PDB file of C-alpha atoms in Angstrom:
ATOM      1  CA  MET A   1       3.379 -19.201  17.195  1.00  0.00           C
ATOM      2  CA  ASN A   2       5.244 -19.391  13.823  1.00  0.00           C
ATOM      3  CA  ILE A   3       8.888 -20.003  13.618  1.00  0.00           C
ATOM      4  CA  ASN A   4      10.811 -19.517  10.718  1.00  0.00           C
ATOM      5  CA  PHE A   5      14.309 -20.855   9.625  1.00  0.00           C
ATOM      6  CA  ASN A   6      16.526 -20.049   6.761  1.00  0.00           C
ATOM      7  CA  THR A   7      17.481 -23.504   5.318  1.00  0.00           C
ATOM      8  CA  SER A   8      19.371 -22.185   2.460  1.00  0.00           C
ATOM      9  CA  TYR A   9      22.743 -23.172   3.907  1.00  0.00           C
ATOM     10  CA  GLY A  10      21.471 -26.980   4.423  1.00  0.00           C
ATOM     11  CA  ASP A  11      21.389 -27.328   8.200  1.00  0.00           C
ATOM     12  CA  ILE A  12      17.806 -28.749   8.156  1.00  0.00           C
ATOM     13  CA  SER A  13      14.933 -29.178   5.971  1.00  0.00           C
ATOM     14  CA  PHE A  14      11.304 -30.043   6.336  1.00  0.00           C
ATOM     15  CA  SER A  15       9.892 -33.038   4.838  1.00  0.00           C
ATOM     16  CA  GLY A  16       6.063 -33.252   5.246  1.00  0.00           C
ATOM     17  CA  ASN A  17       5.718 -33.023   9.246  1.00  0.00           C
ATOM     18  CA  ASP A  18       9.402 -34.351   9.351  1.00  0.00           C
ATOM     19  CA  VAL A  19      12.486 -32.200  10.387  1.00  0.00           C
ATOM     20  CA  GLU A  20      15.762 -33.684   8.850  1.00  0.00           C
ATOM     21  CA  ILE A  21      19.332 -32.657   9.112  1.00  0.00           C
ATOM     22  CA  ASN A  22      21.113 -32.258   5.974  1.00  0.00           C
ATOM     23  CA  TYR A  23      24.540 -33.666   5.712  1.00  0.00           C
ATOM     24  CA  GLU A  24      25.235 -32.794   1.767  1.00  0.00           C
ATOM     25  CA  LEU A  25      28.989 -31.842   1.883  1.00  0.00           C
ATOM     26  CA  GLU A  26      28.750 -29.080  -0.720  1.00  0.00           C
ATOM     27  CA  LYS A  27      26.121 -27.058   1.659  1.00  0.00           C
ATOM     28  CA  GLU A  28      28.187 -27.772   4.805  1.00  0.00           C
ATOM     29  CA  SER A  29      31.346 -26.677   3.059  1.00  0.00           C
ATOM     30  CA  ILE A  30      29.854 -23.590   1.640  1.00  0.00           C
ATOM     31  CA  GLN A  31      28.194 -22.828   5.021  1.00  0.00           C
ATOM     32  CA  ASN A  32      31.554 -22.937   6.608  1.00  0.00           C
ATOM     33  CA  VAL A  33      33.067 -20.765   4.162  1.00  0.00           C
ATOM     34  CA  ILE A  34      30.390 -18.073   4.402  1.00  0.00           C
ATOM     35  CA  GLN A  35      30.733 -18.190   8.190  1.00  0.00           C
ATOM     36  CA  ASN A  36      34.535 -17.626   8.181  1.00  0.00           C
ATOM     37  CA  LEU A  37      34.266 -14.689   5.588  1.00  0.00           C
ATOM     38  CA  LYS A  38      31.369 -13.163   7.798  1.00  0.00           C
ATOM     39  CA  THR A  39      33.540 -13.726  10.872  1.00  0.00           C
ATOM     40  CA  ASN A  40      36.023 -10.933  12.171  1.00  0.00           C
ATOM     41  CA  PHE A  41      39.092 -11.425  14.403  1.00  0.00           C
ATOM     42  CA  ASN A  42      37.912 -11.593  18.215  1.00  0.00           C
ATOM     43  CA  ASP A  43      34.403 -12.473  17.470  1.00  0.00           C
ATOM     44  CA  TYR A  44      34.896 -16.134  19.009  1.00  0.00           C
ATOM     45  CA  ALA A  45      36.216 -16.438  22.300  1.00  0.00           C
ATOM     46  CA  LEU A  46      37.875 -19.851  21.722  1.00  0.00           C
ATOM     47  CA  ASP A  47      39.742 -18.768  18.662  1.00  0.00           C
ATOM     48  CA  LYS A  48      40.334 -15.127  18.565  1.00  0.00           C
ATOM     49  CA  SER A  49      42.218 -15.423  15.240  1.00  0.00           C
ATOM     50  CA  TYR A  50      39.225 -17.134  13.265  1.00  0.00           C
ATOM     51  CA  GLY A  51      37.678 -15.487  10.306  1.00  0.00           C
ATOM     52  CA  ALA A  52      38.759 -13.711   7.486  1.00  0.00           C
ATOM     53  CA  ASN A  53      38.405 -10.128   9.190  1.00  0.00           C
ATOM     54  CA  LEU A  54      37.263  -8.380   6.111  1.00  0.00           C
ATOM     55  CA  ASP A  55      35.373  -5.446   8.154  1.00  0.00           C
ATOM     56  CA  TYR A  56      39.146  -4.380   8.684  1.00  0.00           C
ATOM     57  CA  TYR A  57      38.755  -2.741   5.025  1.00  0.00           C
ATOM     58  CA  ILE A  58      35.692  -0.821   5.623  1.00  0.00           C
ATOM     59  CA  GLY A  59      36.598   2.908   5.046  1.00  0.00           C
ATOM     60  CA  GLU A  60      39.521   1.984   2.651  1.00  0.00           C
ATOM     61  CA  SER A  61      39.764   3.803  -0.824  1.00  0.00           C
ATOM     62  CA  ILE A  62      38.473   1.479  -3.482  1.00  0.00           C
ATOM     63  CA  ASP A  63      41.124   0.507  -6.078  1.00  0.00           C
ATOM     64  CA  ILE A  64      43.011  -2.310  -7.520  1.00  0.00           C
ATOM     65  CA  ARG A  65      45.434  -2.785  -4.494  1.00  0.00           C
ATOM     66  CA  LEU A  66      42.413  -3.123  -2.375  1.00  0.00           C
ATOM     67  CA  ALA A  67      40.544  -5.411  -4.791  1.00  0.00           C
ATOM     68  CA  GLU A  68      43.696  -7.828  -4.837  1.00  0.00           C
ATOM     69  CA  ASN A  69      44.667  -7.716  -0.856  1.00  0.00           C
ATOM     70  CA  ILE A  70      40.709  -8.784  -0.226  1.00  0.00           C
ATOM     71  CA  LYS A  71      41.048 -11.439  -3.080  1.00  0.00           C
ATOM     72  CA  THR A  72      44.089 -12.786  -1.345  1.00  0.00           C
ATOM     73  CA  ILE A  73      42.456 -13.189   1.790  1.00  0.00           C
ATOM     74  CA  LEU A  74      39.198 -14.583   0.322  1.00  0.00           C
ATOM     75  CA  LEU A  75      41.457 -17.201  -1.207  1.00  0.00           C
ATOM     76  CA  GLU A  76      43.478 -17.935   1.890  1.00  0.00           C
ATOM     77  CA  ASN A  77      39.863 -18.327   4.004  1.00  0.00           C
ATOM     78  CA  ILE A  78      38.265 -20.432   1.628  1.00  0.00           C
ATOM     79  CA  GLN A  79      41.468 -22.952   1.579  1.00  0.00           C
ATOM     80  CA  LYS A  80      40.977 -23.092   5.516  1.00  0.00           C
ATOM     81  CA  GLU A  81      37.500 -24.243   5.259  1.00  0.00           C
ATOM     82  CA  ILE A  82      37.460 -26.322   1.732  1.00  0.00           C
ATOM     83  CA  THR A  83      40.160 -28.946   0.830  1.00  0.00           C
ATOM     84  CA  VAL A  84      40.386 -27.634  -3.030  1.00  0.00           C
ATOM     85  CA  PRO A  85      43.662 -27.055  -4.717  1.00  0.00           C
ATOM     86  CA  GLU A  86      44.293 -23.315  -5.424  1.00  0.00           C
ATOM     87  CA  HIS A  87      43.709 -23.724  -8.945  1.00  0.00           C
ATOM     88  CA  ASP A  88      40.288 -24.886  -8.717  1.00  0.00           C
ATOM     89  CA  ILE A  89      39.297 -21.614  -6.981  1.00  0.00           C
ATOM     90  CA  ASN A  90      38.679 -18.631  -9.221  1.00  0.00           C
ATOM     91  CA  ILE A  91      38.068 -15.285  -7.720  1.00  0.00           C
ATOM     92  CA  PHE A  92      37.001 -12.478 -10.181  1.00  0.00           C
ATOM     93  CA  TYR A  93      35.980  -9.055  -9.269  1.00  0.00           C
ATOM     94  CA  ILE A  94      34.609  -5.756 -10.875  1.00  0.00           C
ATOM     95  CA  ILE A  95      35.145  -2.337  -9.296  1.00  0.00           C
ATOM     96  CA  LYS A  96      32.538   0.280  -9.703  1.00  0.00           C
ATOM     97  CA  ASP A  97      31.788   3.323  -7.863  1.00  0.00           C
ATOM     98  CA  ASN A  98      32.468   2.629  -4.004  1.00  0.00           C
ATOM     99  CA  THR A  99      31.765  -1.263  -4.522  1.00  0.00           C
ATOM    100  CA  ILE A 100      33.809  -4.398  -5.341  1.00  0.00           C
ATOM    101  CA  GLU A 101      31.949  -7.187  -6.524  1.00  0.00           C
ATOM    102  CA  TYR A 102      33.595 -10.631  -6.281  1.00  0.00           C
ATOM    103  CA  ARG A 103      32.461 -13.870  -7.849  1.00  0.00           C
ATOM    104  CA  ILE A 104      34.142 -16.837  -6.341  1.00  0.00           C
ATOM    105  CA  LEU A 105      33.775 -20.093  -8.331  1.00  0.00           C
ATOM    106  CA  LEU A 106      34.879 -23.226  -6.702  1.00  0.00           C
ATOM    107  CA  GLU A 107      35.563 -26.530  -8.854  1.00  0.00           C
ATOM    108  CA  GLY A 108      32.726 -29.003  -7.746  1.00  0.00           C
ATOM    109  CA  PHE A 109      30.965 -26.438  -5.807  1.00  0.00           C
ATOM    110  CA  SER A 110      28.319 -23.982  -6.203  1.00  0.00           C
ATOM    111  CA  GLY A 111      29.629 -20.053  -6.607  1.00  0.00           C
ATOM    112  CA  LEU A 112      29.556 -17.338  -4.132  1.00  0.00           C
ATOM    113  CA  ARG A 113      29.112 -13.845  -4.390  1.00  0.00           C
ATOM    114  CA  VAL A 114      30.675 -11.265  -2.252  1.00  0.00           C
ATOM    115  CA  SER A 115      30.402  -7.627  -2.246  1.00  0.00           C
ATOM    116  CA  PHE A 116      32.447  -5.041  -0.391  1.00  0.00           C
ATOM    117  CA  VAL A 117      31.099  -1.526  -0.218  1.00  0.00           C
ATOM    118  CA  LYS A 118      32.932   1.060   1.237  1.00  0.00           C
ATOM    119  CA  ASP A 119      32.139   2.300   4.666  1.00  0.00           C
ATOM    120  CA  LYS A 120      29.072  -0.194   4.883  1.00  0.00           C
ATOM    121  CA  GLY A 121      31.088  -3.596   4.578  1.00  0.00           C
ATOM    122  CA  PHE A 122      30.599  -6.989   3.103  1.00  0.00           C
ATOM    123  CA  ARG A 123      27.685  -8.787   2.281  1.00  0.00           C
ATOM    124  CA  VAL A 124      28.184 -12.744   1.002  1.00  0.00           C
ATOM    125  CA  GLU A 125      25.517 -14.685  -0.988  1.00  0.00           C
ATOM    126  CA  TRP A 126      25.187 -18.231  -2.191  1.00  0.00           C
TER     127      TRP A 126
END
């Protein structure tokens, strides 16, 4: 039997025959941000308001107004997960066809890429 894990976010790592838990602050913080951005309201029974609720925007017309609204939500939810001053968070976006591509740069952390595709939703990459 094979067991596959995605270790991109730093939960665990394999070293020889040992399994280790990673406690790197950056990886844990980025994982928390990604989890928040991927979560919609009512997804968690213990906190119905947790998450960025980005799927709410599926089907909306792609324009600057929508891009700016989503940028504001991204900023607010990043600040809920990472204690970083607002001036250390830079969010850039490009609108093309039915997609808004975001690049999030966090001072002292790795960057994130977030894509919003009309009628399909969001993709978050680290």
